[in-house]
XYZ file of N, CA and C in Angstrom:
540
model
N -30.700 -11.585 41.457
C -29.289 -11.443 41.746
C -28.439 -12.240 40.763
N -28.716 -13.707 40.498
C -28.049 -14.191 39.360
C -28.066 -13.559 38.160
N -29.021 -13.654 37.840
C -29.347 -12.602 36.661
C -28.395 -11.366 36.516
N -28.103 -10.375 37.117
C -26.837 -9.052 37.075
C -25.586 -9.848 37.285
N -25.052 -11.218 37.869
C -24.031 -12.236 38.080
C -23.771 -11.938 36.563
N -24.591 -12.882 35.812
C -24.551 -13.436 34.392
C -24.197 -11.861 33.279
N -25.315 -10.953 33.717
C -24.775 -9.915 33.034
C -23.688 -9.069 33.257
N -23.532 -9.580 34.490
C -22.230 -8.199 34.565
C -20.997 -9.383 33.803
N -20.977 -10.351 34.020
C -20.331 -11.301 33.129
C -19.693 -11.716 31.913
N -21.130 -11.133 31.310
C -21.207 -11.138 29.959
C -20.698 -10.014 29.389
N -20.930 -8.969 30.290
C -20.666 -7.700 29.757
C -19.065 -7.454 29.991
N -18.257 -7.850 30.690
C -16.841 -8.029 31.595
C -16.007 -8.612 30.231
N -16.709 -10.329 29.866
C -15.978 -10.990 28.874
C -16.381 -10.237 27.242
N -16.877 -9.824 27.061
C -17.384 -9.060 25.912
C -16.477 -7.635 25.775
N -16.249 -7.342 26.834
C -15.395 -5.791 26.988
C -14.226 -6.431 26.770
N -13.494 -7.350 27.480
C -12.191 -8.520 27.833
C -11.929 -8.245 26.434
N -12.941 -9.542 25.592
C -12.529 -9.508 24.072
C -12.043 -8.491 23.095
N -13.061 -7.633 23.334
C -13.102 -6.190 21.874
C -11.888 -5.679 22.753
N -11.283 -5.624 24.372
C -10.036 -5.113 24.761
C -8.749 -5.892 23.835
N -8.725 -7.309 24.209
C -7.476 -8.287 23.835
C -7.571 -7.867 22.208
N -8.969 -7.896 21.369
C -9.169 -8.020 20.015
C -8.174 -6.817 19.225
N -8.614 -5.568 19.854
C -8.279 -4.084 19.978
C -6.511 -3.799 19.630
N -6.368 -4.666 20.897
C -4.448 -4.733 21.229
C -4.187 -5.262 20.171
N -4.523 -6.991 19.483
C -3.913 -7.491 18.690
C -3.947 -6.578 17.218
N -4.842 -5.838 16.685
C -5.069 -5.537 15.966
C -4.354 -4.113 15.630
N -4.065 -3.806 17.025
C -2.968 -2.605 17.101
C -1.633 -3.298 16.928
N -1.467 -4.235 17.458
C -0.002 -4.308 17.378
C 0.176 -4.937 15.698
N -0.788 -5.514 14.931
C -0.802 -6.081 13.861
C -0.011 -5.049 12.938
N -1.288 -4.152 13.231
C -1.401 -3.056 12.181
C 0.450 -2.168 12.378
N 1.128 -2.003 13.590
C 2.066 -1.245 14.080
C 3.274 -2.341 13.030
N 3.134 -3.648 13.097
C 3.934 -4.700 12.556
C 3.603 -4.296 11.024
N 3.184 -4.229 10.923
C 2.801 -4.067 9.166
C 3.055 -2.463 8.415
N 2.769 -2.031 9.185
C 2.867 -0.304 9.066
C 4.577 0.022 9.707
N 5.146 -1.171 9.900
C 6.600 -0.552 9.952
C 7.233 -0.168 8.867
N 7.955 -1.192 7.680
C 7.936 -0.721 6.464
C 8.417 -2.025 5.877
N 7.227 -2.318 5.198
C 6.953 -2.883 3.979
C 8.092 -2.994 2.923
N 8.162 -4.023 2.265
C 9.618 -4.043 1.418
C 8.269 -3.959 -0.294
N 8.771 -2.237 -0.133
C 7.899 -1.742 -1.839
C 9.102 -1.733 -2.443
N 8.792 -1.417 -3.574
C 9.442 -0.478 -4.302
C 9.848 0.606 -3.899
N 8.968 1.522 -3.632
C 8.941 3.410 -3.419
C 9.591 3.380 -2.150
N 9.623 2.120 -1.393
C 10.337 2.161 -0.195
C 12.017 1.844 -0.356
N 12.117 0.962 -0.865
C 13.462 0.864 -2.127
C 14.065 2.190 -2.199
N 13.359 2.691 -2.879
C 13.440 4.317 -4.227
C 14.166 5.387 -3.001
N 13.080 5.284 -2.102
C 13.037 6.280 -1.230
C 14.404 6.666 -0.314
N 15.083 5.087 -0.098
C 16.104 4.833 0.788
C 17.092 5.097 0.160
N 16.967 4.763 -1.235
C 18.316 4.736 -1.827
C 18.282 6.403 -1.969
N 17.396 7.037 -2.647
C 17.512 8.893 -2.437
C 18.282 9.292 -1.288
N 17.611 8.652 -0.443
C 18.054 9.615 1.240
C 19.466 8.960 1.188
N 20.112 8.383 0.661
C 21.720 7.795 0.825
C 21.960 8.411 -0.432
N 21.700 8.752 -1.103
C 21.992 9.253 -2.415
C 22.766 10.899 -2.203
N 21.386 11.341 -1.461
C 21.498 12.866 -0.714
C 22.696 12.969 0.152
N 22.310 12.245 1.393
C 23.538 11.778 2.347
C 25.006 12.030 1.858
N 24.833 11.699 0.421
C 26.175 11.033 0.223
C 26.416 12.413 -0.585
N 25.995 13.413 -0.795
C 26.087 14.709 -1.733
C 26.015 14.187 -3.309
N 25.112 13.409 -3.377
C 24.886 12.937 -4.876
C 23.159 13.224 -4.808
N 22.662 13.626 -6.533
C 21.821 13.583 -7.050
C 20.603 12.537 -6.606
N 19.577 12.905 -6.276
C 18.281 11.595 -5.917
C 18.323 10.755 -7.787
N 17.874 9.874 -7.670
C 17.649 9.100 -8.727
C 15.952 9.161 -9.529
N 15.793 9.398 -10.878
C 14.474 9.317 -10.951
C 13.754 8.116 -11.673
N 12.665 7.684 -11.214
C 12.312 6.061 -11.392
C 11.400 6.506 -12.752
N 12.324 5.432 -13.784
C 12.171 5.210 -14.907
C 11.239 3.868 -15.189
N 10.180 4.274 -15.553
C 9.324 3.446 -15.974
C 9.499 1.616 -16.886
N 10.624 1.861 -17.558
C 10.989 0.776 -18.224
C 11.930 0.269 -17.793
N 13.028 0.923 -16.631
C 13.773 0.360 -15.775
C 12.648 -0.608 -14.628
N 11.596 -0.177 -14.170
C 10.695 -0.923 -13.426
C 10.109 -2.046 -13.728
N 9.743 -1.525 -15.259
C 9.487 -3.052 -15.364
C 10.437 -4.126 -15.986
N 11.721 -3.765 -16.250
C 12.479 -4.692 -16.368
C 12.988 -5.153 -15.197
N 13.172 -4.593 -13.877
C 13.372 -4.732 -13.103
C 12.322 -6.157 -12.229
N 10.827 -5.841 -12.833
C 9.601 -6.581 -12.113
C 9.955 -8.357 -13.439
N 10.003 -8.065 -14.276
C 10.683 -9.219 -14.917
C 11.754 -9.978 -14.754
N 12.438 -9.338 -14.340
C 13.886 -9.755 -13.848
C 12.963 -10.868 -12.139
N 12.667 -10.118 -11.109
C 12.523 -10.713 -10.537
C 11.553 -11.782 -10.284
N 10.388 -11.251 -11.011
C 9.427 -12.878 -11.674
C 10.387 -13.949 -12.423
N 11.164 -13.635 -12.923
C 11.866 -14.394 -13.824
C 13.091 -15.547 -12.904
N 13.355 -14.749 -11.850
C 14.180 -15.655 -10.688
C 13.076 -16.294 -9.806
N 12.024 -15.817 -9.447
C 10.951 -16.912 -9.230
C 10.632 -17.982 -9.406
N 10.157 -17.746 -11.059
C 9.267 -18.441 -11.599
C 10.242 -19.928 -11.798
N 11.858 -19.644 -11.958
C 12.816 -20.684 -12.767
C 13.490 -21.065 -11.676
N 13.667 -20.149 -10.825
C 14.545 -20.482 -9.124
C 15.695 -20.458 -9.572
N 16.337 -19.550 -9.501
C 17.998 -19.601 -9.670
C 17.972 -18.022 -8.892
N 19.382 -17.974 -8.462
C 20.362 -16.984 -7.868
C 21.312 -16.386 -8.678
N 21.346 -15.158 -9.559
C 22.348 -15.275 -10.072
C 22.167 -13.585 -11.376
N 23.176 -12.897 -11.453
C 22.519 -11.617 -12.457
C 22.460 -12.196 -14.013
N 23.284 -13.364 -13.772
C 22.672 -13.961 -15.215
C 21.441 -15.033 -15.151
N 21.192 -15.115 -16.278
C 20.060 -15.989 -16.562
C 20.238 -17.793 -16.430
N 19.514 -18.778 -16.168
C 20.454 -20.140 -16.228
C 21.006 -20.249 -17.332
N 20.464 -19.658 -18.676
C 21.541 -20.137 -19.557
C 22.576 -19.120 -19.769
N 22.782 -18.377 -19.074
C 24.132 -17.595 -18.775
C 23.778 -15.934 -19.890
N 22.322 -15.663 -20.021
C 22.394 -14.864 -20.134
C 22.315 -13.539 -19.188
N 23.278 -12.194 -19.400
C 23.443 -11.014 -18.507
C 22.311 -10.680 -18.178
N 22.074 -9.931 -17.428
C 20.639 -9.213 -17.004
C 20.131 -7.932 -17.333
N 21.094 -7.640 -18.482
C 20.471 -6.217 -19.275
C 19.575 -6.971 -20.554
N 19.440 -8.049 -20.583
C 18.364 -9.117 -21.178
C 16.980 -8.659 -21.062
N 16.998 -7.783 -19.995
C 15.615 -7.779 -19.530
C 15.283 -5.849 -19.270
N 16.240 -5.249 -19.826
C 15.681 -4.167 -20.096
C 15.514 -3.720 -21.820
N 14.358 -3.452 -21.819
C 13.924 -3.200 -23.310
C 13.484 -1.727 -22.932
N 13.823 -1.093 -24.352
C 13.102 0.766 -24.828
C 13.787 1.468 -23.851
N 14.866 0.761 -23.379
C 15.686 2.180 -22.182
C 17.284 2.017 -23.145
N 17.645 2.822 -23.763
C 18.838 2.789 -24.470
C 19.945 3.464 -23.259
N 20.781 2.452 -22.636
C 21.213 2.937 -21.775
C 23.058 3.086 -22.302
N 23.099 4.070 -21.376
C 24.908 4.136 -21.407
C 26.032 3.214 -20.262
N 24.545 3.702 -19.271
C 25.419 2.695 -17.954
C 24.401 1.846 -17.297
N 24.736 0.768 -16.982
C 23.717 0.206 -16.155
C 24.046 -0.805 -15.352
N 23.419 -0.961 -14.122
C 24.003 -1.658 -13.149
C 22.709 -2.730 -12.440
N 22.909 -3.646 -11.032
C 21.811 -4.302 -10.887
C 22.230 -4.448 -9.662
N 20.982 -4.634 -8.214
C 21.763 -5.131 -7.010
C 20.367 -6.184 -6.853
N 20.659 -6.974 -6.490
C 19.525 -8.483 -5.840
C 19.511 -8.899 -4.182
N 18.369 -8.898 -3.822
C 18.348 -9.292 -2.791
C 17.419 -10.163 -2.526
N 17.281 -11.021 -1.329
C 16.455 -11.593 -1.009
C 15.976 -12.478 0.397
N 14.761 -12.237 0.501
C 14.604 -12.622 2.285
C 14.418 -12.038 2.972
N 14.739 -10.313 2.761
C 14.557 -9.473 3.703
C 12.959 -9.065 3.906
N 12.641 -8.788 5.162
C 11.097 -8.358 5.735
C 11.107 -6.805 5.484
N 12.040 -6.212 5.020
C 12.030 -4.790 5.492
C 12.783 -3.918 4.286
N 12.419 -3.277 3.978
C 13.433 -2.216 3.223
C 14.638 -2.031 3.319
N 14.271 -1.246 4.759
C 15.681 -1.111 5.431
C 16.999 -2.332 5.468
N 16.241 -3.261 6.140
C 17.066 -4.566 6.079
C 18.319 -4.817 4.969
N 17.295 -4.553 3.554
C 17.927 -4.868 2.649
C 18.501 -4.302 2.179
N 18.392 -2.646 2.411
C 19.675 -1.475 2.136
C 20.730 -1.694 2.901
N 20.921 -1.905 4.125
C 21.523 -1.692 4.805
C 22.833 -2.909 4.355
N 21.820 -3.764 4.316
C 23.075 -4.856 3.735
C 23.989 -4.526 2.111
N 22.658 -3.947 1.699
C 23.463 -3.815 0.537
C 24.902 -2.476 1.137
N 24.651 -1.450 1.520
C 25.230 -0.719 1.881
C 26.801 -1.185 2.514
N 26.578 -2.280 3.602
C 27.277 -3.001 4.078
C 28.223 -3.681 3.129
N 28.037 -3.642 1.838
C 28.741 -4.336 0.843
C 29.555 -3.619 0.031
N 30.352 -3.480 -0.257
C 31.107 -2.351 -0.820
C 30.718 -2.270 -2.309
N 30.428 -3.524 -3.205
C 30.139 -3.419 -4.752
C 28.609 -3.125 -4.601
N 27.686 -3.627 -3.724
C 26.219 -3.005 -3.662
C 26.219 -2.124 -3.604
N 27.354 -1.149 -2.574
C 27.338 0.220 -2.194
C 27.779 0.744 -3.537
N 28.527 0.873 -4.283
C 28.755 1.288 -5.240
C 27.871 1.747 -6.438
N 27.015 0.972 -6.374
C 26.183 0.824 -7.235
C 24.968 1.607 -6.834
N 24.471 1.654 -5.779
C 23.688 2.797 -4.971
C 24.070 3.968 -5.220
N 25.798 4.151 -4.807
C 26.295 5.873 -5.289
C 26.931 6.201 -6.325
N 26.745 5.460 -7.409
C 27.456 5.609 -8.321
C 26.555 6.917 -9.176
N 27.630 7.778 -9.321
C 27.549 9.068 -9.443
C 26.861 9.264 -10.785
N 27.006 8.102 -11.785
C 26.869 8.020 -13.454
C 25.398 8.226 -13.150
N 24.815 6.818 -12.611
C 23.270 6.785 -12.580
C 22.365 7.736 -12.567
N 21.340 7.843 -13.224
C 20.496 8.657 -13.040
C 18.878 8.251 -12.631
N 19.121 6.788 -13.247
C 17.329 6.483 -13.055
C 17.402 5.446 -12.463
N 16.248 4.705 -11.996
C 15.964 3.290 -10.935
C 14.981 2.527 -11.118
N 14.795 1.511 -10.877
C 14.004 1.264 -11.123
C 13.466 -0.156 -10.070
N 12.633 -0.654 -9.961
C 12.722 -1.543 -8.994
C 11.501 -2.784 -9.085
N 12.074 -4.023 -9.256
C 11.063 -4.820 -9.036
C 11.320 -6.149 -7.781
N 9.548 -6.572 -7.844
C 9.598 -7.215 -6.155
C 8.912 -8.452 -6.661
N 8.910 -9.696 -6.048
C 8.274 -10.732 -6.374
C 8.561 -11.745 -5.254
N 7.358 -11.906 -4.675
C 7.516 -12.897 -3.436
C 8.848 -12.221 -2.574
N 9.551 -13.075 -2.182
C 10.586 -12.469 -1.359
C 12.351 -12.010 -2.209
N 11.967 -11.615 -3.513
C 13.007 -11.600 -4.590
C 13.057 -10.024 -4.770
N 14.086 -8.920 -4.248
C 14.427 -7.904 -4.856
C 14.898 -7.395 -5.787
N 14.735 -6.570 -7.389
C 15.500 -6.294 -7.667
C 15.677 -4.991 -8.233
N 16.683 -4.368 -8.253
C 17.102 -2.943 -8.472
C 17.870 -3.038 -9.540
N 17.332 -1.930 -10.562
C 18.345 -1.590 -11.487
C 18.914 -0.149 -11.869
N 19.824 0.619 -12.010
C 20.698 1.272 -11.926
C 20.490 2.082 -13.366
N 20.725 3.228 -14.218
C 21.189 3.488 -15.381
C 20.835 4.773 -15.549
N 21.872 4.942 -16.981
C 21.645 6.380 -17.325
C 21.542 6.021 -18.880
N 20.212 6.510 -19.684
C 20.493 6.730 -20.906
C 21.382 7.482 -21.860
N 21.293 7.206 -22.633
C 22.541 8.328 -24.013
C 21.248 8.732 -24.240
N 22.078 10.309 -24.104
C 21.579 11.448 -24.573
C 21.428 11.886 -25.683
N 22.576 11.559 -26.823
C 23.079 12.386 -28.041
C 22.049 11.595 -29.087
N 21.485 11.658 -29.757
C 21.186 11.360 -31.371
C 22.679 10.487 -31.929
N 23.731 11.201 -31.808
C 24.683 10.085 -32.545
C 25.273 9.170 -31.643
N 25.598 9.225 -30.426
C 25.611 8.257 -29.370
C 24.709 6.912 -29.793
N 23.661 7.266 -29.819
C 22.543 6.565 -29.889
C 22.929 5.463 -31.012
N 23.171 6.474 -32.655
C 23.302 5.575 -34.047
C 24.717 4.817 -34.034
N 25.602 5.283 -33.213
C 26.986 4.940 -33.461
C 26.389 3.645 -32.801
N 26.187 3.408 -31.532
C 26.154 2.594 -30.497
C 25.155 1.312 -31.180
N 24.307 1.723 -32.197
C 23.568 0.507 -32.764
C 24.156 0.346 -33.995
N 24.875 1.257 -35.160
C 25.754 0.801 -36.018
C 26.573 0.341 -36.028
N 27.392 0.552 -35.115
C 28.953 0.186 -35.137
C 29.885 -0.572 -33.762
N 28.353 -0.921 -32.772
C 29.251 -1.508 -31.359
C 27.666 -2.701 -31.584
N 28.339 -3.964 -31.730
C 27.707 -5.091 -31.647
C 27.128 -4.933 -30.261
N 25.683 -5.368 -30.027
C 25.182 -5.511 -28.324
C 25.948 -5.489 -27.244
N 26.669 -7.169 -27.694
C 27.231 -7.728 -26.616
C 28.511 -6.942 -25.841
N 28.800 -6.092 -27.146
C 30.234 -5.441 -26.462
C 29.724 -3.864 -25.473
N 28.815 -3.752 -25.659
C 28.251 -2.322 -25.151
C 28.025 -2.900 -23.369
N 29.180 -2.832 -23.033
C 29.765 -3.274 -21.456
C 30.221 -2.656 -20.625
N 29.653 -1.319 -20.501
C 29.691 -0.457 -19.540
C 28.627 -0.369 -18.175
N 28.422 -1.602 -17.810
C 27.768 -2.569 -17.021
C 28.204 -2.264 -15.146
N 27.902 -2.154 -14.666
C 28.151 -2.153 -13.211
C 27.201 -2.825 -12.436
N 27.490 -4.353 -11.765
C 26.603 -5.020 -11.645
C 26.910 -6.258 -10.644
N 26.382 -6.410 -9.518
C 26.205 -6.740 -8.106
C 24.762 -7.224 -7.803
């Protein structure tokens, strides 16, 4: 009789566990599988407000991304807040091989969630801007620890756009910048 005591026991707290184990691991997984602050989750939100808004989805430009993933290692690694650099350089510093016409930037940080961090930006009228700004065409997005950042732009199209804009307009003045 002790003996079936002990096993039905064993067998009770053993079921108990893999039950409690089961739950936590569901609710883990439900916490984690809400949404993740990616990139593509970024990308994705800003499209569906893009759409929303009767504007064009944006398409993610490869060298916007990774200037974007530099940009935000780069506020990491040095700890500052700010679209310029500490020594006060702009933050088109950090896009290289994208010859852009327009370009813009939004930063965030702290948020657990995608959403979170659209929403605020949205909530902001110069973030918002920069989300629907009609010019943009490409995106790009980088993440680092709890550091967002998004960048905005449309390249020149033309062949002489292109030569005028490196012959005859010094860098610094090419300030058609939109940037939050």
């Amino acid at each position: 009789m002790r003996g079936i005591i002990i096993r039905s026991a064993t067998i009770f707290l053993t079921l108990l566990s893999l039950t409690t184990f089961g739950v936590w691991v569901a609710h883990f997984s439900n916490a984690q599988a809400k949404s993740p602050v990616t990139a593509s989750e970024i990308i994705r939100l800003t499209n569906e407000q893009r759409l929303a808004d009767g504007l064009l989805p944006l398409s993610v430009s490869p060298q916007l991304q990774l200037s974007a993933q530099k940009k935000a290692e780069d506020i990491v690694e040095r700890n500052y807040w700010s679209h310029n650099t500490p020594e006060g350089e702009p933050f088109w510093v950090f896009v290289q091989d994208y010859d852009w016409r327009y370009l813009g930037e939004n930063l965030a940080a702290n948020f657990n969630t995608a959403e979170k961090a659209m929403t605020a930006w949205l909530n902001s009228p110069s973030h918002r801007a920069n989300i629907l700004n009609p010019l943009y065409q490409d995106i790009g997005v980088g993440i680092s620890e709890n550091i967002i950042v998004v960048l905005y732009g449309q390249q020149k199209t033309h062949l002489w756009e292109s030569l005028l804009s490196h012959l005859l307009v010094p860098p610094i003045l090419k300030l058609n910048v939109f940037w939050f």
